[in-house]
Amino acid sequence: MSPIITVDDLTKVYPVAVKEPGMKGTLAHFFRRQYRNIVAVQDVSFTIEPGEIVGFLGPNGAGKTTTLKMLTGLIHPSSGQVRVADQVPFQRREAFLRTITLVMGQKQQLLWDLPTLDSLRINAAVYNIPDAEFRQRVGELADMLDLQAQLTQPVRKLSLGQRMKAELLAALLHRPTVLFLDEPTLGLDVNAQTSVRDFLRTYNHAYGATVLLTSHYMADITALCKRVLMIYQGRLIYDGSLDELLEQFSPCREITVELARERSPLDLEAIAPLQSLNGRVAHFIVPQEKLTYTISRLLAEVEVIDLTITDPPIEEVIGRVFASGTVSSQEPQDGA
Amino acid sequence: MLKPLRASVRTANTLLSVYYAYMVEYRAELLLWVLSGSLPLILMGVWVEASRQEDLGLSPTEFIRYFLAVFLVRQFSVVWVIWEFEREIVEGKLSFRLLQPLDPGWHHFASHFAERFARLPFAMVLLGFFFLLYPQAFWVPNPGAIMFFVVAVALAFVLRFVMQYTFAMLAFWMERANAIEQFWFLFYLFLSGLIAPLEMFPPVLRRVVEWTPFPYMIHFPASLLMGTQVQVARSFGITLVWIAVFFVLNRLLWRKGLRRYSGMGA
């Protein structure tokens, strides 16, 4: 099977207006506006196979959204090649637009003062979905999302989670096979996050859809993605399986200890690097090779009721990758 | 051949019915919007009073009819697309529209068009109220005049829409494109016949103004309804030419603007 998304040496440089603070800066800004080029994405290459769910990770401002916008054809790459479903996104041909969808957690497309169903009718008209087909698809997607009852309520009356589900329904009504999701669970509570995740998994299975997903919630990534792309300061710093990433960057373990009585953080810090201390429960993160040593010291020096050893939380691991990324990758280039 | 046409009709139908529902949501606001268009009714009082004191070429009754007709034309040609478009750019909603296989302009056009029907009952009530006040001004235009009037009002709306939508394109380059619209509105106010019928203009000025797009957004349709002598064919011709000019300009700026929009990060 040939890849459905191919990205080669993708680069995007933005001109950004610069303004010095103060009156002098304001006047200079008014008469002679100065621009500085910011490299948002640099030489990024990857391919994605049909049906894959890929997590797209990176801190704020790393270039995730810019990359998604180039993949959906909203912005033109400064250099490099993008192909999605055998199309050049920036041409925004109808065949391409019918294949893809973009969901942005912080932006919404539904008409605020009307019921979701009305916005869906507009989408059906725009994508030329016949009435019978429309009813069937809405029924099916609403079932998957558990949203039947809310379709006739004005969007402004929906909870954040319901609204996100309604956004997903609207974005998927034309049954796209390539989904670009930018923070689809932003601001949702744990239950809503889980149901959005479950829905995405079901949709992926049902239609063999390809999904590229960014999220700040690691649970989204671990639940959905086998493979992750990691971007830092515009450069791709990792492309591979999530498991390998965890192994490569987490040769350490988390030890959780329940103490018989409270101890001062200083006492515990003396034994091993203390991550947090909550009453009588202490968390340590220690390198793999020091695991046995630390445990024996803990057992010898403090009175322990319970002790568990787990993989550290993935946020911790990703944080380490980015921290090491700072060291290895170059500063973004600024040009006048 | 027939299939794409049928699909387009269906799309148009749905857009209109949903946007009609959308506008009816604001029924309280609609009444206020209709009332906010009552400037012609205020001016009517001023001109009627003036014409009673000296001969202005139009009788008080003709002034009443003219400004009632102006009120009606204005109701059907109110356009606010520049504010909507600006908001779409600022809030990034344009990006969603760009990812759909329908030009975003159609959404704006449909919502404006649908709103006409939502405000129609309010405008009619207000008109009826004025005929109660001035029963002597009541008139029934002949069917031919009504037919021409309907076409002229539709074109007036299209012209006003295309014009403002063209200025809206400048939102790609400037933060507040509506500043241009507000400046342009001054010319519209005076040259369209909204403040004074073109018959009151000095003849030279009137001849010049007749080549601009302005009279065709107010004065021309209003005159048709009143039954005043106007050059129908030439007026329709000039209207269509201006619509074409603004349309071409609009598409040009749209294409250039999109390139810039995407350059700045969409």
XYZ file of C-alpha atoms in Angstrom:
602
model
C 0.000 0.000 0.000
C 1.324 3.447 -0.823
C 1.298 6.146 1.850
C -1.758 8.400 2.024
C 0.271 11.292 3.405
C 3.740 12.102 2.118
C 5.713 15.029 3.443
C 9.165 15.893 2.076
C 11.470 18.553 3.505
C 8.510 20.683 4.484
C 9.471 24.202 5.567
C 7.396 27.233 6.492
C 8.820 30.679 7.112
C 6.498 33.438 8.371
C 7.052 37.141 8.235
C 6.145 38.566 11.621
C 5.835 42.308 12.247
C 8.129 43.459 15.020
C 7.321 46.461 17.161
C 9.582 48.021 19.759
C 7.748 49.088 22.912
C 7.091 52.761 23.604
C 6.090 55.782 21.549
C 9.150 55.701 19.324
C 8.498 52.079 18.489
C 4.844 52.804 17.773
C 5.710 55.593 15.324
C 8.329 53.473 13.606
C 5.738 50.674 13.412
C 3.250 53.052 11.811
C 5.556 54.507 9.171
C 8.027 51.772 8.404
C 6.801 48.383 9.483
C 9.647 45.945 10.079
C 9.222 42.252 9.545
C 11.284 39.390 10.813
C 11.181 35.898 9.402
C 10.300 33.149 11.815
C 10.968 29.571 10.806
C 7.895 27.703 12.064
C 8.591 24.351 10.421
C 11.922 23.208 9.042
C 12.764 20.276 6.765
C 10.086 17.983 8.133
C 9.659 14.655 6.308
C 7.421 11.695 7.072
C 4.871 9.374 5.511
C 1.642 7.982 6.924
C -0.055 4.803 5.710
C -3.820 4.582 5.197
C -5.653 3.677 8.406
C -2.857 4.727 10.763
C -3.548 6.841 13.846
C -0.491 8.961 14.463
C 0.085 11.225 17.440
C 1.703 14.554 16.739
C 3.531 15.815 19.797
C 5.356 18.965 20.617
C 5.292 21.861 23.054
C 3.328 25.039 22.267
C 4.747 26.872 19.289
C 6.700 23.851 18.047
C 5.026 23.963 14.617
C 2.249 21.371 15.006
C -0.623 23.597 13.918
C 1.430 25.108 11.086
C 2.154 21.607 9.805
C -1.535 20.654 10.038
C -2.462 23.797 8.114
C -0.027 22.888 5.348
C -1.425 19.365 5.246
C -4.985 20.666 4.916
C -3.999 23.212 2.278
C -4.805 26.305 4.325
C -1.279 27.563 3.976
C 1.319 27.177 1.303
C 4.664 25.641 2.263
C 7.683 27.912 1.838
C 9.501 24.904 0.425
C 9.183 21.140 0.299
C 6.448 18.809 -0.914
C 3.156 17.654 0.590
C 0.795 15.092 -0.865
C -2.391 13.959 0.816
C -4.588 11.323 -0.832
C -2.727 11.849 -4.119
C -3.517 15.546 -4.127
C -1.566 18.724 -3.528
C -3.449 20.212 -0.554
C -2.886 23.868 -1.397
C -4.795 23.509 -4.664
C -7.839 22.688 -2.518
C -9.509 20.686 -5.289
C -12.973 19.384 -4.562
C -11.818 15.754 -4.536
C -9.272 16.665 -1.867
C -11.708 18.681 0.250
C -14.147 15.785 0.249
C -11.442 13.421 1.521
C -10.202 15.404 4.497
C -11.456 17.157 7.576
C -9.901 19.452 10.139
C -11.101 19.737 13.716
C -9.629 22.411 15.922
C -10.412 22.113 19.610
C -10.224 25.840 20.209
C -12.289 26.899 17.190
C -15.795 25.982 16.188
C -17.693 25.883 12.941
C -21.244 25.320 14.238
C -23.764 28.175 14.155
C -23.914 29.314 17.759
C -27.599 30.227 18.065
C -29.107 27.350 16.079
C -29.462 23.647 16.904
C -26.619 21.418 15.704
C -28.979 19.784 13.241
C -29.281 23.036 11.269
C -25.522 23.369 10.924
C -25.435 19.738 9.846
C -28.037 20.445 7.178
C -25.803 23.198 5.814
C -22.860 20.818 5.687
C -25.011 18.214 3.957
C -25.969 20.780 1.330
C -22.380 21.949 0.887
C -21.135 18.394 0.405
C -24.184 17.368 -1.600
C -25.282 14.551 0.658
C -28.766 13.300 -0.322
C -31.494 13.517 2.356
C -31.851 9.811 3.068
C -28.108 9.399 3.269
C -27.903 12.479 5.509
C -30.419 11.088 8.002
C -28.698 7.736 8.068
C -25.237 9.238 8.635
C -26.416 11.648 11.326
C -28.180 8.788 13.100
C -25.127 6.593 12.919
C -22.616 9.227 14.041
C -24.940 10.543 16.768
C -25.265 6.997 18.099
C -21.519 6.561 18.138
C -21.156 9.885 19.929
C -24.217 9.415 22.166
C -25.535 12.770 21.023
C -29.045 12.026 19.680
C -30.901 14.061 22.296
C -28.756 17.168 21.901
C -29.046 17.586 18.135
C -32.138 19.777 18.396
C -30.782 22.038 21.135
C -29.132 25.350 20.256
C -25.369 24.946 20.228
C -24.928 27.649 22.864
C -26.870 25.487 25.352
C -24.546 22.499 24.972
C -21.824 21.653 27.449
C -18.231 21.881 26.284
C -18.040 18.126 25.829
C -21.317 17.928 23.905
C -20.234 20.822 21.724
C -16.979 19.087 20.870
C -18.896 15.951 19.932
C -21.228 18.039 17.786
C -18.201 19.624 16.116
C -16.852 16.158 15.380
C -20.187 15.108 13.930
C -20.237 18.165 11.661
C -16.638 17.601 10.623
C -17.233 13.935 9.774
C -20.620 14.152 8.085
C -19.069 13.980 4.620
C -17.274 10.830 5.775
C -13.693 11.968 5.242
C -10.961 9.343 5.264
C -8.135 11.618 6.380
C -8.702 13.349 9.711
C -6.543 16.162 11.030
C -7.387 16.779 14.664
C -5.815 19.671 16.524
C -6.403 19.281 20.267
C -9.837 17.654 19.923
C -10.113 17.072 23.678
C -8.970 20.507 24.821
C -10.711 21.576 28.006
C -12.906 18.468 28.244
C -13.367 16.565 31.482
C -12.059 13.019 31.813
C -15.364 11.365 30.818
C -15.796 13.483 27.738
C -12.169 12.899 26.789
C -12.692 9.168 27.024
C -15.807 9.190 24.898
C -14.181 11.348 22.205
C -11.248 8.931 22.193
C -13.529 5.898 21.946
C -15.402 7.541 19.124
C -12.232 8.274 17.162
C -11.140 4.665 17.545
C -14.521 3.404 16.346
C -14.538 5.780 13.386
C -11.015 4.718 12.447
C -12.071 1.042 12.495
C -15.369 1.590 10.701
C -14.036 3.635 7.776
C -10.345 2.771 7.733
C -9.702 6.458 8.273
C -6.228 7.875 8.705
C -5.858 10.152 11.720
C -3.182 12.674 12.584
C -3.826 13.965 16.064
C -2.223 16.566 18.278
C -3.021 16.637 21.954
C -1.727 17.941 25.221
C -3.332 15.034 27.001
C -0.966 12.121 26.917
C -3.851 9.792 27.651
C -5.205 10.602 24.177
C -1.916 9.617 22.622
C -1.396 6.441 24.643
C -4.985 5.337 24.079
C -5.047 5.929 20.329
C -1.614 6.084 18.777
C 0.900 3.337 18.211
C 3.121 5.746 16.377
C 4.112 9.280 17.262
C 5.805 12.154 15.495
C 7.540 14.593 17.739
C 8.302 18.107 16.665
C 10.425 20.597 18.522
C 11.306 24.125 17.400
C 10.015 23.310 13.932
C 12.086 20.165 13.462
C 10.991 16.577 13.592
C 12.968 15.018 16.418
C 11.281 11.633 16.630
C 9.264 9.401 14.320
C 8.537 5.916 15.544
C 6.509 3.768 17.842
C 5.306 5.139 21.135
C 6.675 2.107 23.001
C 10.156 2.608 21.623
C 10.037 6.246 22.528
C 9.176 5.368 26.091
C 11.930 2.800 26.253
C 14.522 5.038 24.686
C 13.821 7.988 26.887
C 12.668 6.372 30.066
C 15.318 4.080 31.370
C 13.861 5.015 34.737
C 11.103 3.883 37.040
C 8.656 5.545 39.319
C 8.526 4.304 42.907
C 5.448 5.082 44.962
C 5.805 4.516 48.682
C 3.215 4.706 51.417
C 4.964 5.563 54.670
C 3.891 4.510 58.130
C 4.213 8.103 59.320
C 4.919 11.451 57.733
C 8.534 12.358 57.018
C 10.106 15.639 56.013
C 10.873 16.012 52.309
C 14.511 16.631 53.186
C 14.846 13.183 54.795
C 13.394 11.511 51.726
C 15.377 13.634 49.278
C 18.507 12.284 50.927
C 17.574 8.774 49.802
C 16.469 9.382 46.186
C 15.226 12.225 43.932
C 11.784 13.004 45.376
C 9.130 13.797 42.773
C 6.272 14.666 45.084
C 5.122 14.129 48.640
C 1.465 13.969 49.544
C 1.028 13.356 53.255
C 2.369 9.846 53.692
C 2.602 9.024 49.980
C 5.901 9.779 48.272
C 6.846 9.476 44.596
C 10.403 9.001 43.415
C 11.757 8.744 39.905
C 15.019 6.846 39.757
C 17.247 5.576 36.966
C 16.785 1.912 36.107
C 20.214 0.917 37.399
C 19.628 2.504 40.793
C 16.258 0.831 41.321
C 17.386 -2.020 43.572
C 19.721 0.189 45.537
C 17.039 2.799 46.169
C 14.449 0.273 47.206
C 16.761 -1.385 49.678
C 17.698 1.981 51.163
C 14.038 2.974 51.413
C 13.148 -0.242 53.170
C 16.108 0.094 55.495
C 15.738 3.764 56.402
C 11.991 4.464 56.546
C 9.029 2.443 57.715
C 7.173 1.433 54.554
C 3.553 0.209 54.437
C 3.278 -0.219 50.681
C 5.619 0.113 47.719
C 4.870 -0.017 43.967
C 7.127 0.335 40.955
C 5.692 1.651 37.661
C 6.731 3.330 34.425
C 6.889 7.061 34.957
C 3.972 9.095 33.556
C 4.401 9.746 29.866
C 4.347 13.529 30.395
C 7.499 13.040 32.390
C 9.123 11.129 29.549
C 8.077 13.596 26.859
C 9.363 16.417 29.031
C 12.735 14.711 29.108
C 12.771 14.305 25.340
C 12.077 17.979 24.861
C 14.663 18.885 27.448
C 17.249 16.861 25.544
C 15.960 18.353 22.296
C 16.936 21.785 23.562
C 20.481 20.608 23.852
C 20.797 18.838 20.519
C 18.754 20.937 18.113
C 19.694 24.369 16.808
C 18.048 27.651 17.650
C 15.489 28.762 15.051
C 17.077 30.986 12.459
C 16.010 34.577 12.301
C 16.549 36.540 9.156
C 15.652 40.138 8.346
C -26.156 18.859 -17.046
C -29.378 18.655 -15.068
C -27.868 16.871 -12.096
C -25.393 19.585 -11.050
C -28.156 22.148 -11.482
C -30.491 20.187 -9.247
C -27.721 19.845 -6.666
C -27.101 23.603 -6.723
C -30.786 24.327 -6.261
C -30.835 21.968 -3.296
C -27.767 23.619 -1.775
C -29.300 27.062 -2.239
C -32.585 25.891 -0.748
C -30.950 24.482 2.353
C -28.701 27.490 2.859
C -31.680 29.827 2.580
C -33.943 27.863 4.889
C -31.290 27.406 7.581
C -30.163 31.029 7.426
C -33.804 32.114 7.506
C -34.210 30.113 10.714
C -31.021 31.729 11.961
C -32.360 35.236 11.350
C -35.745 34.485 12.854
C -33.855 33.572 16.049
C -33.212 37.296 16.325
C -36.827 38.390 15.982
C -36.600 41.041 18.712
C -33.433 42.420 17.181
C -35.019 42.375 13.728
C -37.640 44.884 14.819
C -34.877 47.173 16.072
C -32.897 46.716 12.874
C -35.944 47.636 10.838
C -36.508 50.709 13.005
C -32.860 51.682 12.742
C -33.445 52.008 9.009
C -36.030 54.713 9.530
C -33.740 57.610 8.626
C -35.701 58.108 5.358
C -38.871 58.538 7.407
C -37.240 61.289 9.450
C -35.967 62.990 6.306
C -39.443 62.661 4.872
C -40.742 64.977 7.589
C -38.032 67.533 6.830
C -38.643 67.545 3.072
C -42.423 67.566 3.333
C -42.202 70.611 5.543
C -39.798 72.328 3.135
C -41.983 71.608 0.116
C -44.980 73.116 1.838
C -43.109 76.397 2.178
C -41.765 76.683 -1.355
C -42.093 74.875 -4.660
C -39.298 72.302 -4.886
C -40.511 70.531 -8.008
C -42.026 67.679 -6.007
C -45.256 67.980 -4.055
C -45.465 67.072 -0.349
C -47.325 63.878 -1.289
C -44.605 62.951 -3.777
C -41.984 63.448 -1.060
C -43.916 61.158 1.263
C -44.134 58.498 -1.418
C -40.485 58.904 -2.353
C -39.206 58.450 1.172
C -41.546 55.554 1.914
C -40.195 53.900 -1.214
C -36.635 54.729 -0.107
C -37.370 53.156 3.261
C -38.550 49.986 1.554
C -35.560 49.815 -0.796
C -33.177 50.382 2.088
C -34.830 47.554 4.046
C -34.123 45.172 1.203
C -30.608 46.315 0.514
C -29.100 46.501 4.006
C -25.743 44.731 3.964
C -23.314 43.950 6.798
C -21.036 41.401 5.182
C -17.875 43.400 5.878
C -18.295 43.058 9.638
C -19.026 39.346 9.351
C -16.101 38.724 7.046
C -13.731 40.665 9.266
C -14.812 38.561 12.220
C -14.312 35.359 10.282
C -10.758 36.357 9.500
C -9.960 37.486 13.032
C -11.527 34.398 14.647
C -10.025 32.073 12.066
C -13.441 30.749 11.039
C -12.622 31.413 7.430
C -10.259 28.435 7.613
C -13.170 26.030 8.154
C -15.075 27.537 5.253
C -12.026 27.265 3.018
C -11.936 23.534 3.640
C -15.442 23.069 2.237
C -16.207 22.655 -1.449
C -18.329 25.823 -1.629
C -17.087 29.377 -1.947
C -17.467 31.059 1.483
C -19.150 34.052 -0.164
C -22.307 31.989 -0.721
C -22.838 31.612 3.020
C -22.853 35.386 3.413
C -25.029 35.929 0.399
C -27.556 33.333 1.558
C -27.749 34.709 5.081
C -28.342 38.244 3.758
C -30.900 37.039 1.261
C -32.786 35.002 3.854
C -32.797 37.922 6.248
C -34.803 39.961 3.720
C -37.719 37.592 4.208
C -37.375 37.638 7.965
C -37.584 41.420 8.114
C -40.345 41.759 5.499
C -43.295 41.521 7.937
C -41.819 44.153 10.247
C -41.143 46.529 7.365
C -44.687 46.049 6.073
C -46.214 46.830 9.455
C -44.190 50.009 9.703
C -45.185 50.988 6.169
C -48.863 50.366 6.964
C -48.519 52.559 10.013
C -47.233 55.434 7.866
C -50.080 55.122 5.416
C -52.418 55.453 8.389
C -50.645 58.671 9.262
C -50.667 59.978 5.668
C -53.692 58.380 3.968
C -53.473 60.885 1.108
C -50.056 59.460 0.143
C -51.368 55.920 -0.319
C -50.962 54.675 -3.850
C -51.073 51.420 -5.746
C -48.313 51.223 -8.362
C -49.230 49.482 -11.608
C -48.176 45.841 -11.969
C -45.496 46.700 -14.527
C -43.898 49.175 -12.147
C -43.968 46.600 -9.358
C -42.277 44.028 -11.569
C -39.499 46.449 -12.556
C -39.216 47.540 -8.943
C -38.666 43.972 -7.727
C -35.895 43.428 -10.270
C -34.323 46.798 -9.484
C -34.384 46.133 -5.733
C -32.836 42.705 -6.238
C -30.069 44.276 -8.332
C -29.661 47.096 -5.802
C -29.104 44.473 -3.124
C -26.661 42.510 -5.275
C -24.725 45.669 -6.129
C -24.556 46.807 -2.524
C -23.538 43.305 -1.429
C -20.828 42.819 -4.053
C -19.506 46.290 -3.354
C -19.234 45.803 0.394
C -17.922 42.270 0.007
C -15.188 43.710 -2.208
C -14.192 46.174 0.510
C -14.352 43.280 2.957
C -11.524 41.632 1.002
C -9.256 44.375 2.281
C -9.543 42.717 5.686
C -6.796 40.453 4.378
C -4.452 43.441 4.455
C -5.771 45.699 7.182
C -7.027 45.169 10.700
C -10.278 47.123 10.311
C -11.568 47.052 6.773
C -14.925 48.450 7.884
C -13.214 51.858 8.207
C -13.334 51.967 4.396
C -16.991 51.038 4.359
C -17.784 53.766 6.854
C -15.981 56.346 4.718
C -17.696 55.086 1.564
C -21.050 55.185 3.331
C -20.876 58.996 3.346
C -20.915 59.028 -0.457
C -23.643 56.418 -0.469
C -25.743 58.501 1.909
C -25.636 61.626 -0.265
C -25.319 60.319 -3.796
C -27.795 57.444 -3.620
C -30.776 59.674 -2.982
C -31.152 58.540 0.603
C -30.963 62.065 2.020
C -32.445 63.988 -0.880
C -34.073 62.841 -4.123
C -31.742 63.253 -7.096
C -34.319 65.663 -8.508
C -33.096 68.179 -5.895
C -29.469 67.975 -7.155
C -28.028 70.627 -9.490
C -28.457 69.208 -13.043
C -24.697 68.945 -13.700
C -24.083 67.032 -10.497
C -27.026 64.793 -11.214
C -25.670 63.916 -14.664
C -22.321 62.958 -13.142
C -23.853 61.013 -10.278
C -25.939 58.975 -12.682
C -22.768 57.297 -13.947
C -21.731 56.253 -10.423
C -23.170 53.127 -8.797
C -24.897 55.062 -6.022
C -28.317 56.088 -7.439
C -29.008 52.487 -8.449
C -28.946 51.362 -4.871
C -31.766 53.692 -3.750
C -33.030 56.359 -6.109
C -33.621 54.224 -9.187
C -35.740 51.471 -7.562
C -37.614 54.048 -5.463
C -38.439 56.078 -8.577
C -39.717 52.956 -10.343
C -42.117 52.277 -7.502
C -43.311 55.877 -7.425
C -43.826 55.880 -11.158
C -41.463 58.816 -11.817
C -39.913 59.146 -15.256
C -36.569 57.297 -15.317
C -34.434 55.823 -18.072
C -35.159 52.195 -17.308
C -32.936 50.410 -19.832
C -29.917 52.660 -19.275
C -30.292 52.418 -15.488
C -30.438 48.631 -15.539
C -27.439 48.631 -17.859
C -25.327 50.829 -15.589
C -26.316 48.736 -12.564
C -25.205 45.532 -14.275
C -21.925 47.061 -15.395
C -21.118 48.171 -11.839
C -22.039 44.756 -10.471
C -19.669 43.198 -13.006
C -16.877 45.660 -12.179
C -17.102 45.009 -8.448
C -17.453 41.280 -8.978
C -14.252 41.083 -11.022
C -12.431 43.253 -8.496
C -13.791 41.073 -5.732
C -12.501 37.822 -7.232
C -9.133 39.411 -7.943
C -8.739 40.619 -4.370
C -10.062 37.309 -3.052
C -7.349 35.387 -4.867
C -4.594 37.794 -3.834
C -5.979 37.994 -0.307
C -6.075 34.238 0.161
C -2.426 34.047 -0.779
C -1.689 36.604 1.885
C -3.983 34.970 4.449
C -2.154 31.701 4.014
C 1.180 33.499 4.066
C 0.369 35.000 7.458
C -0.638 31.646 8.917
C -4.340 31.247 8.117
